[in-house]
Coordinates of C-alpha atoms in Angstrom, one line a residue:
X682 CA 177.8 27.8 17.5
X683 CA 180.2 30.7 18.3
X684 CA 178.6 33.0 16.0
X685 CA 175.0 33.1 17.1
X686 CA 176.4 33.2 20.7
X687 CA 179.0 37.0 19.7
X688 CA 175.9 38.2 18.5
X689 CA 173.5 37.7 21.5
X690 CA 177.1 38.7 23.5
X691 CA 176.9 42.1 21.5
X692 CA 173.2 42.2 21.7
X693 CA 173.1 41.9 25.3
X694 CA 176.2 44.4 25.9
X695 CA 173.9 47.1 23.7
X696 CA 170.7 46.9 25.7
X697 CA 172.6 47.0 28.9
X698 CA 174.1 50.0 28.1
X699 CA 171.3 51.2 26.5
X700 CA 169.7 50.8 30.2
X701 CA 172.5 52.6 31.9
X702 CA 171.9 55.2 30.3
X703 CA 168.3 55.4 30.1
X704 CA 168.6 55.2 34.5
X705 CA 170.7 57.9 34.0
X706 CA 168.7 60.1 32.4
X707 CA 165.8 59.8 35.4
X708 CA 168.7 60.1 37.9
X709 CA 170.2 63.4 36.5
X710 CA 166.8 64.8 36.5
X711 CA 166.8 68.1 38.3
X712 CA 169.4 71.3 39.0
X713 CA 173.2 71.5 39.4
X714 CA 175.5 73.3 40.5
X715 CA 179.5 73.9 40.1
X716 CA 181.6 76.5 41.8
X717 CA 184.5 78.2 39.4
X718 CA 187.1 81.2 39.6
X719 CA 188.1 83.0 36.1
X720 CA 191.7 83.9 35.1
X721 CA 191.3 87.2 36.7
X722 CA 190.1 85.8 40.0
X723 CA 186.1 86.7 39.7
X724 CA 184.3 83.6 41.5
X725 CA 181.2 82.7 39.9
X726 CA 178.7 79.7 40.1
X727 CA 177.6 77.7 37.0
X728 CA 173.9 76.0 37.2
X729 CA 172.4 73.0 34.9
X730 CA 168.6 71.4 34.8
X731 CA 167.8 68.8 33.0
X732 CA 164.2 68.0 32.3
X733 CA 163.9 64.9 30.6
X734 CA 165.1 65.5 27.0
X735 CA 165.7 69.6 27.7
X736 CA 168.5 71.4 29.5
X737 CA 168.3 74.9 30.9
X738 CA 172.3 76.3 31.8
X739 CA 173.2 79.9 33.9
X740 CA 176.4 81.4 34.9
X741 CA 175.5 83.9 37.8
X742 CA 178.3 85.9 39.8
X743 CA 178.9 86.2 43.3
X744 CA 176.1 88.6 43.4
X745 CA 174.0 85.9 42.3
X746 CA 173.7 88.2 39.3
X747 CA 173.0 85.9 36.4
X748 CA 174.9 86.9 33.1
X749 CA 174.2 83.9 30.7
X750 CA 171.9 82.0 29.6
X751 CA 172.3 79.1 27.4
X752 CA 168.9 76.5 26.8
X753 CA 168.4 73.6 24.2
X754 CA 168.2 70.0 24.1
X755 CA 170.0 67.2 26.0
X756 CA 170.7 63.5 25.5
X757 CA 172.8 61.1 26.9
X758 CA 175.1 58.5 24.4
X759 CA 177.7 55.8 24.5
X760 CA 180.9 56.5 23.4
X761 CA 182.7 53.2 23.4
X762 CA 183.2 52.3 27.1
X763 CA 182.4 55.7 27.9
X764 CA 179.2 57.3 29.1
X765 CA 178.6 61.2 27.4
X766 CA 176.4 63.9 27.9
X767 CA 175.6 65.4 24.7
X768 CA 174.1 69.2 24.3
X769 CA 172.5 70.6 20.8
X770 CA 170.1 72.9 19.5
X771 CA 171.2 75.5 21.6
X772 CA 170.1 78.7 22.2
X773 CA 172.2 81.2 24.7
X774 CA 172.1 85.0 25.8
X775 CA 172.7 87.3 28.5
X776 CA 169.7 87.1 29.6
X777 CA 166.4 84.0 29.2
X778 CA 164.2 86.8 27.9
X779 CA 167.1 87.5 24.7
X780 CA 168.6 84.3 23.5
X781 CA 169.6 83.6 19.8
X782 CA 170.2 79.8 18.2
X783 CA 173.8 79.1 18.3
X784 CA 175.6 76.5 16.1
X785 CA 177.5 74.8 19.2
X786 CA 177.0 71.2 20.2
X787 CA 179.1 69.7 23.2
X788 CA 179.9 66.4 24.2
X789 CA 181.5 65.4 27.5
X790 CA 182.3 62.5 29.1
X791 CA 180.6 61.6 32.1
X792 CA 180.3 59.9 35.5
X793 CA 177.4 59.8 37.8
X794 CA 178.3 58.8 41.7
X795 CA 174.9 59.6 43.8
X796 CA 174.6 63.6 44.3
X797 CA 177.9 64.0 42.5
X798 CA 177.9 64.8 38.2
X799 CA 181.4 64.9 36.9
X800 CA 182.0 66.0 33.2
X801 CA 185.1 66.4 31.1
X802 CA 183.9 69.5 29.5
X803 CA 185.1 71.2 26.8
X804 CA 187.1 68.5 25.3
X805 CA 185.3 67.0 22.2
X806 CA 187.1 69.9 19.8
X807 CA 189.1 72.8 19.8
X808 CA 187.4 75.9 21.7
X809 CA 187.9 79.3 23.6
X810 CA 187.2 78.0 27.1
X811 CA 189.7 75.6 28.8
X812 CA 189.5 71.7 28.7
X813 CA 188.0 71.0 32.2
X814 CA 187.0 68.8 34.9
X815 CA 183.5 70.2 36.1
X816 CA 182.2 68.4 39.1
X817 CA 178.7 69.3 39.4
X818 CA 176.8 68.9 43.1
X819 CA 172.8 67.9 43.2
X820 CA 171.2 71.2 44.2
X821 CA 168.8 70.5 47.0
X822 CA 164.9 71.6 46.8
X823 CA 165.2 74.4 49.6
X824 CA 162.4 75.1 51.9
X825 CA 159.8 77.6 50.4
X826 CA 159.6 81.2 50.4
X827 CA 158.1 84.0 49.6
X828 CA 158.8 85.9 47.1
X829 CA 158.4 89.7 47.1
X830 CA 158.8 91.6 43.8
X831 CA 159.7 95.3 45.8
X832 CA 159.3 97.5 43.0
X833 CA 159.4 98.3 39.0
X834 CA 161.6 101.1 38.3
X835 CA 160.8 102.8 35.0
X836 CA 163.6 104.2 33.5
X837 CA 161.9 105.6 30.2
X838 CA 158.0 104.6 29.1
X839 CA 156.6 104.9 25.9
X840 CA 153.6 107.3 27.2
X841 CA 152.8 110.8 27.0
X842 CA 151.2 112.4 29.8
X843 CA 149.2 110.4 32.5
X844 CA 149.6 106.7 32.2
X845 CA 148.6 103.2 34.5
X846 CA 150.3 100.5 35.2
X847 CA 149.2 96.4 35.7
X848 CA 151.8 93.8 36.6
X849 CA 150.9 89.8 36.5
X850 CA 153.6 86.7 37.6
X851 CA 152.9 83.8 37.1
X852 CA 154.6 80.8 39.5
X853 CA 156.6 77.6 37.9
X854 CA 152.9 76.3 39.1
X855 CA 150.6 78.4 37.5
X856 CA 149.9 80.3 40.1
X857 CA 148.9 84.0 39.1
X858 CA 149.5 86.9 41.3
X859 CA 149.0 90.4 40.1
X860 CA 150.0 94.0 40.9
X861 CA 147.4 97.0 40.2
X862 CA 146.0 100.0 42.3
X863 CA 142.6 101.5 41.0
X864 CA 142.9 105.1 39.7
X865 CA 146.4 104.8 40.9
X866 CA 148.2 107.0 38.1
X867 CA 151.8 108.2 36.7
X868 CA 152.4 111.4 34.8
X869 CA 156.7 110.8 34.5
X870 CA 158.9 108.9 32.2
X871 CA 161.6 108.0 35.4
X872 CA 159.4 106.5 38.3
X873 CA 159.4 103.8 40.5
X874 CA 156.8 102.1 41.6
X875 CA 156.9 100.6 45.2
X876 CA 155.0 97.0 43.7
X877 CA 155.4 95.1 47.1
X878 CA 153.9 91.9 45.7
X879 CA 153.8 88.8 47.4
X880 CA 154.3 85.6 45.7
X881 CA 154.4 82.3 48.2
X882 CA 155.3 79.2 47.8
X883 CA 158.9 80.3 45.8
X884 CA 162.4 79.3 46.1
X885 CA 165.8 80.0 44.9
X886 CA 166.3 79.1 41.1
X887 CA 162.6 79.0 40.5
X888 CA 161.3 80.3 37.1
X889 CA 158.5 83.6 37.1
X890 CA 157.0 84.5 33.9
X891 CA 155.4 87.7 33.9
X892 CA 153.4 90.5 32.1
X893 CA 153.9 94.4 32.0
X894 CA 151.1 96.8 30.9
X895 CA 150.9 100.3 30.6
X896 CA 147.9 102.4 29.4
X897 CA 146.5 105.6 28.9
X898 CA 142.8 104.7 30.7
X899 CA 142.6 102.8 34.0
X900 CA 140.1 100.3 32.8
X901 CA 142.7 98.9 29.9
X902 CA 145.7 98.7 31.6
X903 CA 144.8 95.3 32.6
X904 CA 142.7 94.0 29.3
X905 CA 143.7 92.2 26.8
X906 CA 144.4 95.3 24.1
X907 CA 146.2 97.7 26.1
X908 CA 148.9 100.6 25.1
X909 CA 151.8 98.5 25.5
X910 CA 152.8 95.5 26.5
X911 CA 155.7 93.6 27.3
X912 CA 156.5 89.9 28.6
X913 CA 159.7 88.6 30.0
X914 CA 161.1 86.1 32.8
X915 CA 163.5 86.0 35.5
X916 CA 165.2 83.5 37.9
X917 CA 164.6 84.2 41.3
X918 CA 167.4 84.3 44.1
X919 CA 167.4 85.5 47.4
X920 CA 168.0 89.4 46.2
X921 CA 167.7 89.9 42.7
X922 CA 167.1 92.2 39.8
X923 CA 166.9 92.4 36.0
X924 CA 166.3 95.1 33.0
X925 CA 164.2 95.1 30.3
X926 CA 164.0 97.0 27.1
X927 CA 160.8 96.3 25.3
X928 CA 160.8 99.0 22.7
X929 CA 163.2 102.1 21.8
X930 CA 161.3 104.2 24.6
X931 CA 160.6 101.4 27.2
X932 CA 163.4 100.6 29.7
X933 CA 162.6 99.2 33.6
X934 CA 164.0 96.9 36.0
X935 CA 162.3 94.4 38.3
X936 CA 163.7 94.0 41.9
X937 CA 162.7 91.0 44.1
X938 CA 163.8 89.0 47.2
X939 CA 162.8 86.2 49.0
X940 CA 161.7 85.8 52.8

């Protein structure tokens, strides 16, 4: 009789901690946030979301300037009597727009306690970074904004004399907003353009997705063949910017904030 009773023992023990950590998974669900200082001093602010089965990870400075990017997918194990947080398939950068697949996979230890996420990071195998205590905070959804992209400075474009210009961002939602003024033409390679585009409904650490097109004739600058193109994203903040480099002879920066 002892037998069949270790294995429902063992059977039970599995499937309750296969449902601790299945309720971990929905309680982890959203955007982090930990506070660090480098060896030289330089504060910065390290920033996790996990949707479901994905994780999205940025280091931004205390300009809110973010300088990493790291994405891939996310899962969460049992190690023994321990709880881990496992991270593979991972892709990282300097920015969401340039990321390349990385070989990387980290595990850390974990422990959940309401709005806090601690995680022994960095101590599965020998690495660069320090083995770490990381106590992540639950970021709160702040109150929405509006977002205001202020302008599009063009640093070099890829046309020759007079050229026009159509900007579309679209929201985390779906939402579409775009930027173009009718017969409104450029004849430079350095310019900035004073964009002023309203986006509501935005936040801090929100996602935009957006499209850049330059063209020769008015009417194709916002069509679906125009003379170039280019697509990125950005994270917004409460003042923000980021550069892009399309092509050789393409280089601009977006600047936003948020009122």
């Amino acid at each position: 009789m002892k037998a069949p009773l270790l294995y429902f023992t063992v059977a039970a023990s599995l499937l309750f901690a296969a449902t601790l950590v299945a309720d971990d998974a929905q309680l982890l669900a959203g955007k982090w946030s930990v506070k660090k200082v480098n060896d030289e001093g330089q504060k910065y602010t390290q920033f996790v979301e996990i949707k479901q089965d994905k994780f999205d990870f940025q280091i931004a400075g205390e300009d809110d300037q973010v300088g990493f990017v790291a994405k891939g997918d996310f899962k969460l194990e049992k190690l023994g009597p321990f709880k881990a947080a496992h991270f593979f398939h991972i892709k990282a950068g300097q920015s969401a727009s340039n990321l390349e697949d990385s070989d990387e996979e980290y595990v850390s230890i974990y422990r959940l306690d309401g709005d806090t996420w601690m995680l022994a990071s960095y101590f599965d195998k020998e690495r660069e970074q320090k083995p770490a205590l990381e106590v992540y905070q639950r970021v709160k959804s702040p109150t929405a904004q509006t977002l205001v992209i202020d302008e599009i400075e063009m640093a070099d474009v890829p046309q020759g004399a007079t050229w026009f210009v159509c900007f579309d961002v679209k929201t985390p939602d779906g939402a579409s907003h775009r930027y173009h003024v009718d017969g409104k033409e450029y004849d430079k390679k350095r310019v900035t353009i004073p964009v002023a585009l309203e986006v509501p409904k935005m936040s801090a650490g929100k996602k935009c997705t957006f499209t850049l097109q330059l063209d020769d004739i008015d009417d194709d600058a916002c069509g679906d063949e125009p003379d170039n193109r280019s697509t990125g994203e950005f994270t917004v903040n409460e003042r923000g910017s980021q550069s892009y480099k399309p092509e050789d002879n393409w280089r601009y920066t977006i600047r936003w904030h948020l009122k």
